[in-house]
XYZ file of C-alpha atoms in Angstrom:
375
model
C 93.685 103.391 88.701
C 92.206 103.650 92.336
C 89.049 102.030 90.803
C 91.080 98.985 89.484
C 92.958 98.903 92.617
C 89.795 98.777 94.517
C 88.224 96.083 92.481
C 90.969 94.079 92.675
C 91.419 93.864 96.533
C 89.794 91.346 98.474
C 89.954 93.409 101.313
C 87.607 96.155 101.553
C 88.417 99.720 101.142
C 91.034 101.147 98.267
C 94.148 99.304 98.319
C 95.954 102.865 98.040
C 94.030 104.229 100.735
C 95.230 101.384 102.944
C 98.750 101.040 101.826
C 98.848 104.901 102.747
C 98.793 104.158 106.291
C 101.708 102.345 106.295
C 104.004 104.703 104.178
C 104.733 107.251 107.432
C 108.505 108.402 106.646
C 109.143 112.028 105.844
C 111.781 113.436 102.850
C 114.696 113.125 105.160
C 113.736 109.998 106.744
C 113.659 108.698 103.473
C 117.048 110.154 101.819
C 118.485 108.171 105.135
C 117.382 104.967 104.327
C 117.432 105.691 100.475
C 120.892 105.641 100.925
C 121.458 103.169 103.620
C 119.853 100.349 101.097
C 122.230 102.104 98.175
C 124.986 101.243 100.095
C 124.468 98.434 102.177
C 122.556 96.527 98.850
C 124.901 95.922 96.351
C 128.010 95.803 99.008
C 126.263 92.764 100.238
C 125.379 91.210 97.291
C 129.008 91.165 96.024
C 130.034 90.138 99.399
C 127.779 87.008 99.350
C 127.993 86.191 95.713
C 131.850 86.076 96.171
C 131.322 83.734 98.749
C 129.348 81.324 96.962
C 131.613 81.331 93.787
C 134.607 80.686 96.099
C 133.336 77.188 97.318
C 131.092 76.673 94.117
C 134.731 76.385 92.825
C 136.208 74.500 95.254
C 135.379 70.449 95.275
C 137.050 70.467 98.638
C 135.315 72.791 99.952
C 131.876 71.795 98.383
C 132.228 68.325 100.292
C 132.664 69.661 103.716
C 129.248 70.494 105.654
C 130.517 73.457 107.413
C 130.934 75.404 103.802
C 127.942 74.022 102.768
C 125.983 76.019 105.707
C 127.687 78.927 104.796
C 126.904 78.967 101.085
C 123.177 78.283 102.378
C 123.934 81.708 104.697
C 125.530 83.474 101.879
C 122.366 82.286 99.118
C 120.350 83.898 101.524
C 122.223 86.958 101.716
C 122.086 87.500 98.290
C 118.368 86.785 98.046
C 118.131 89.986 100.862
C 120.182 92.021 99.156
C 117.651 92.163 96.454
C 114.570 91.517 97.371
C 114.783 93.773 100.514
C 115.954 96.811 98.509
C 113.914 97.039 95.775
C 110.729 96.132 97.708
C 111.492 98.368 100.743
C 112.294 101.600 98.890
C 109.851 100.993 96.268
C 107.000 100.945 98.967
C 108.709 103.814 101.458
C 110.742 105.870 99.063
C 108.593 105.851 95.993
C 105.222 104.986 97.656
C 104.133 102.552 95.248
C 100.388 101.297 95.443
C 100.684 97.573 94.131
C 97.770 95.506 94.738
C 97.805 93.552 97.517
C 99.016 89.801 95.887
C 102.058 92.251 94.222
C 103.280 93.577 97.989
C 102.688 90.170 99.602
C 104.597 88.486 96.590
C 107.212 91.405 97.405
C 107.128 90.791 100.903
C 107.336 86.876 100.713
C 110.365 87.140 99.442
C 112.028 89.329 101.726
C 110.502 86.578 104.326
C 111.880 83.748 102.539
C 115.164 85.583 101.900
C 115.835 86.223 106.218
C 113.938 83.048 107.598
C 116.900 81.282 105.383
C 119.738 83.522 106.427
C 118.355 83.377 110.279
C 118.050 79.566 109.790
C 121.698 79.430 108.116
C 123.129 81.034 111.495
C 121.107 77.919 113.564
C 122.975 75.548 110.900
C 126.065 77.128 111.530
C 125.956 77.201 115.330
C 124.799 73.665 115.498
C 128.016 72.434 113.338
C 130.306 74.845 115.477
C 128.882 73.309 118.529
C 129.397 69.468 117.708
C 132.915 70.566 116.321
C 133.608 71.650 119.690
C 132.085 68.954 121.910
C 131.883 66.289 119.453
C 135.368 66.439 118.471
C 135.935 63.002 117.787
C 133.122 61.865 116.771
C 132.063 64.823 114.331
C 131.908 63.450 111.086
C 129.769 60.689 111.631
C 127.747 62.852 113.183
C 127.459 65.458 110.437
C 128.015 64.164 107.140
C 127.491 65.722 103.704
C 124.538 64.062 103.800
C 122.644 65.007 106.358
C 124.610 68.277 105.679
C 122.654 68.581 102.778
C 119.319 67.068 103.927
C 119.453 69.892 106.895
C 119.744 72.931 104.025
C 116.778 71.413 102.326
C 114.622 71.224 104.595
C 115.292 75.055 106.339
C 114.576 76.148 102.411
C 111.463 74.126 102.246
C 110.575 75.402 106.108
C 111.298 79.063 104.768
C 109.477 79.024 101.406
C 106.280 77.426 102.597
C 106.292 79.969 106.013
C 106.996 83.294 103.417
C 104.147 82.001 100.820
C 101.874 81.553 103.557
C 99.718 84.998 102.830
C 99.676 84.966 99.786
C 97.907 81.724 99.804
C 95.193 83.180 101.946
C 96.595 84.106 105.459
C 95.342 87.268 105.248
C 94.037 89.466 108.385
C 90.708 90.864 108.450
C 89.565 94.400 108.947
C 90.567 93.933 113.029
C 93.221 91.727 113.007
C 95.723 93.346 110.664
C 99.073 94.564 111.535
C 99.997 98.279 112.109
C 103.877 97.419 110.870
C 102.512 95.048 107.333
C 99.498 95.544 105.036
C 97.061 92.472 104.718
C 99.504 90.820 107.307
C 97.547 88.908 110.304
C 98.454 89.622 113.977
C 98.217 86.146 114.921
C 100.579 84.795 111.272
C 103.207 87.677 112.133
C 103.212 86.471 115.822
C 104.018 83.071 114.702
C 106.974 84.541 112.159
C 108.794 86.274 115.382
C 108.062 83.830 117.672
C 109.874 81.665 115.616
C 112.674 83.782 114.856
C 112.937 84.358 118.312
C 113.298 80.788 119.449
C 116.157 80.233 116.562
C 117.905 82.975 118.271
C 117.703 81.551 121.109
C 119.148 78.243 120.313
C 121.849 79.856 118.634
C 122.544 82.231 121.976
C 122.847 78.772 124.119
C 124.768 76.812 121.479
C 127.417 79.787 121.193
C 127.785 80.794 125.297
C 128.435 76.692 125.474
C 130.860 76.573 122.901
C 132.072 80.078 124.489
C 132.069 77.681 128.481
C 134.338 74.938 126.743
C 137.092 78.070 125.400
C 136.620 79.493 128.784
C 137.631 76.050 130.488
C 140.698 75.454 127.802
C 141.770 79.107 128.526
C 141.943 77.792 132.249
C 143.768 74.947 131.221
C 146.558 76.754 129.296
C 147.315 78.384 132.742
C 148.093 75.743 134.871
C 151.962 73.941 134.777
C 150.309 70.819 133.186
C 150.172 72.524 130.063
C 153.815 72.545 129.429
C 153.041 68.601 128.775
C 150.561 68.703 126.784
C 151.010 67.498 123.180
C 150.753 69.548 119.857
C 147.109 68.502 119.178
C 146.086 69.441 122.436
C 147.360 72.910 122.625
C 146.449 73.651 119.025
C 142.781 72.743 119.989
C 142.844 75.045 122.890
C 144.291 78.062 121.248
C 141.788 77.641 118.846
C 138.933 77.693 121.274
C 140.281 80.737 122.980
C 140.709 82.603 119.586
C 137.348 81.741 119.126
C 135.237 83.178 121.828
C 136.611 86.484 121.122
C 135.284 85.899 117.273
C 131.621 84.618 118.898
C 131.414 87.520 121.187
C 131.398 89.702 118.317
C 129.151 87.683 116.492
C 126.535 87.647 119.325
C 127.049 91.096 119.763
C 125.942 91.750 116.519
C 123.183 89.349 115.696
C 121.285 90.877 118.759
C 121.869 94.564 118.050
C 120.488 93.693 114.422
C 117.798 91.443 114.914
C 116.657 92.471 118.383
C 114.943 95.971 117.702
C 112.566 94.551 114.632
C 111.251 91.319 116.659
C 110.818 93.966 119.477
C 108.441 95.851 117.478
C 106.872 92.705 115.945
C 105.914 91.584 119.581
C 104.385 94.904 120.409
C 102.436 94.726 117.333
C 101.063 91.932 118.421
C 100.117 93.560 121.654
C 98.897 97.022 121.368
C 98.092 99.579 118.643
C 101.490 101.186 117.559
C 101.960 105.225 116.630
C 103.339 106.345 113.525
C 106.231 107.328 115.227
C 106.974 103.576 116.482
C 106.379 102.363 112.530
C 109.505 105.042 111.360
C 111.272 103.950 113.926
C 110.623 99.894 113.067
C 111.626 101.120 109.674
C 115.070 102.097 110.602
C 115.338 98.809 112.204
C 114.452 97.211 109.109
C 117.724 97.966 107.519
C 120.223 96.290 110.162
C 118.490 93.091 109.157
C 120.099 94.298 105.846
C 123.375 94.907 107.718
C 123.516 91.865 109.476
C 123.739 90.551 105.422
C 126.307 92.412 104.724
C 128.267 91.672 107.894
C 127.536 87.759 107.902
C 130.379 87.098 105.224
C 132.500 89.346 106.886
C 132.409 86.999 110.495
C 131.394 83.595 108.693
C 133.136 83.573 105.700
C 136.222 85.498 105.036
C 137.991 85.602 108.367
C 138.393 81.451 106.588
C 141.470 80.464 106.044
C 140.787 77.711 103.851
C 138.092 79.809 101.783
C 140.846 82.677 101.505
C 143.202 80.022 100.078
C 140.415 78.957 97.657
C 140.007 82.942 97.020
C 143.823 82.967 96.038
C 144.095 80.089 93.624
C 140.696 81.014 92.004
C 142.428 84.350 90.797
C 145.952 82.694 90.100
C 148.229 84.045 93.226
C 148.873 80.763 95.215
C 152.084 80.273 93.927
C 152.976 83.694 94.123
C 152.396 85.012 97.461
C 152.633 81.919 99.377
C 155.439 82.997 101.387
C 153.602 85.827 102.706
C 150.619 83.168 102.977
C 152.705 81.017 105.123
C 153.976 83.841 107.229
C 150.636 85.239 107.967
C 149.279 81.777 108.876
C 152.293 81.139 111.174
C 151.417 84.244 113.125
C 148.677 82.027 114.426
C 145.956 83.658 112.003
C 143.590 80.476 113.306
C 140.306 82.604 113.699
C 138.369 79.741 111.283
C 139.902 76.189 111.033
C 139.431 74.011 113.697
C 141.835 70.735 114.385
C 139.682 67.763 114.048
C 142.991 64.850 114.117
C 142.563 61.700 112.723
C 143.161 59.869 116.232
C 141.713 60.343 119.342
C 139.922 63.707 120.672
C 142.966 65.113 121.619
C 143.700 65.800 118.309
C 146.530 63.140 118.826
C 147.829 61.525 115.230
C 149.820 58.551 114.349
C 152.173 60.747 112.987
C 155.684 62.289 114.202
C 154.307 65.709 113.956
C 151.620 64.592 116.979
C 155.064 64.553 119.401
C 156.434 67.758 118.417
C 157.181 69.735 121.972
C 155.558 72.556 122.700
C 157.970 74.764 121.817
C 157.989 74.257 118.422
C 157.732 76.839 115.870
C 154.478 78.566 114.937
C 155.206 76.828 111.173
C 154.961 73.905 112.383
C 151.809 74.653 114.319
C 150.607 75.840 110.706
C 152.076 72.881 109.304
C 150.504 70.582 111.245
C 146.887 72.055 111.332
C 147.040 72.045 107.531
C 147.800 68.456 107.228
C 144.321 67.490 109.284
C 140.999 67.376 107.860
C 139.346 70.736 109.442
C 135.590 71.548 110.133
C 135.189 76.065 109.658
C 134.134 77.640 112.817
């Protein structure tokens, strides 16, 4: 076998020998993350895949550009939750010695699988952000269109960046990386240096989306706000509600994605010690957690894809009082008010007057009645 192995690999040396350098965890390091992927695998594939039959079966929700970014997110999700698995534990956990096309045809799809889901979060910020600040004028700004234009290309982006080694990017005897075999220094530099730049973007457009609640929350303090309409209030509330939700969704997309790029930069830098490649492959799996989480914060805290949820299994009519009472408890973590009129959320209707005391209901009512972008 070595001596197929060996005349297979472009590379010189035996492809087992150098695939050995990479496999550094020991038995208990590996029942950890053996059962880390168990868990965290198929949790977040049925997580995602839920996801994507809810608005797959939802026309409504199919036309809307903010579910479309989140189906992207949750397609990618699922993609991770089995490419990363299976390729991860067979390489640490059973020590399998493919050849190297077979690991970087593994490993491109674990690429493709988190350049998509990282580039799904950059789609979703950017639609969160113009639904904030481009109230009014949001959908002609974003339309299904372009909606769908914007997926394509991050899929086309991500498949052609993931592919890239296995077409021929491959390092040389002194440019390969101590975290990937047959990876180059200066390809994997490029990955995280990209990665690290959509994080960024999606750090600014969330603290300004997180500036605008912080200036409503200001607003809903001062004796002005007794006068302000429905729309107006219902906007606010919804801004406040939501930077609690995008603290805890910054909070989280650093803690998971932070450590790996960390490692990827030092890579790049200076020769890493076995004990810095177990540790990198710890941080390996919260990529795998941030899958499993992302339909958790993007997806099911929906109201309008939880309503889709309930009619797909039958239990709309049935439980919509306790529907309507849980929405009236102002259970607005996902739908933002986007009125037909002006950007005060301000309608031709009589429900656009209602004082502010009216009844949470109404304030139910009247979100319900407006087309919505999720957030």
């Amino acid at each position: 076998i070595k001596n197929t192995l060996q005349k297979s690999n472009p590379i010189s040396g035996n492809t087992c020998v150098i695939l050995s350098n990479y496999m550094v965890l020991n038995h208990k390091e590996k029942m950890v993350i053996s059962w880390i992927c168990y868990l965290t695998g198929p949790i977040t594939f049925l997580e995602n895949i839920l996801v994507l039959v809810v608005i797959g079966s939802s026309a409504r929700l199919r036309q809307r550009p903010s579910y479309l970014f989140i189906g992207s997110l949750a397609l990618a999700d699922v993609l991770a939750s089995c490419f990363f698995p299976i390729s991860f534990l067979a390489f640490h956990i059973s020590n399998s010695c493919d050849s190297p096309k077979t690991y970087l045809l593994k490993l491109a799809g674990v690429t493709m699988a988190f350049t998509g889901s990282v580039g799904s979060l950059l789609l979703t910020a950017m639609d969160r952000y113009i639904c904030i600040h481009q109230a009014p004028n949001y959908k002609l700004l974003l339309t299904h269109r372009r909606a769908t234009l914007a997926i394509v290309a991050l899929w086309a982006v991500a498949i052609t960046i993931s592919f890239l080694p296995l077409m021929g990017w491959r390092c040389k005897r002194n440019t390969c990386s101590r975290l990937f075999p047959f990876i180059d220094q200066i390809y994997l530099c490029s990955w995280t240096g990209l990665l690290l730049a959509v994080l960024v973007f999606i750090l600014m457009a969330y603290a300004l989306i997180m500036w605008r609640a912080h200036q409503h929350e200001a607003n809903m303090r001062t004796p002005q706000a007794r006068n302000m309409t429905l729309g107006r209030q219902v906007r606010m509330r919804l801004d406040i509600h939501l930077a609690q939700t995008l603290g805890l969704i910054l909070l989280i997309l650093v803690v998971c994605w932070l450590p790996v790029l960390s490692f990827m930069v030092v890579d790049v830098f200076q020769q890493l010690t076995r004990e810095q490649q177990r540790a990198f492959a710890f941080c390996c799996t919260l990529c795998l957690v941030n899958s499993a989480i992302n339909p958790l914060l993007y997806a099911l805290r929906c109201r309008e894809l939880r309503r889709a949820f309930m009619r797909l299994l039958g239990f709309t009519d049935r439980f919509r009082p306790w529907m309507v009472w849980l929405w009236s408890k102002g259970n607005i973590t996902c739908i933002y008010n986007q009125g037909r009129g002006d950007g005060d959320g301000q309608t031709d209707n009589k429900e656009s007057n209602i004082s502010a005391g009216s009844t949470s209901e109404s304030h139910a009512r009247y979100d319900m009645r407006h087309n919505t972008c999720a957030i």
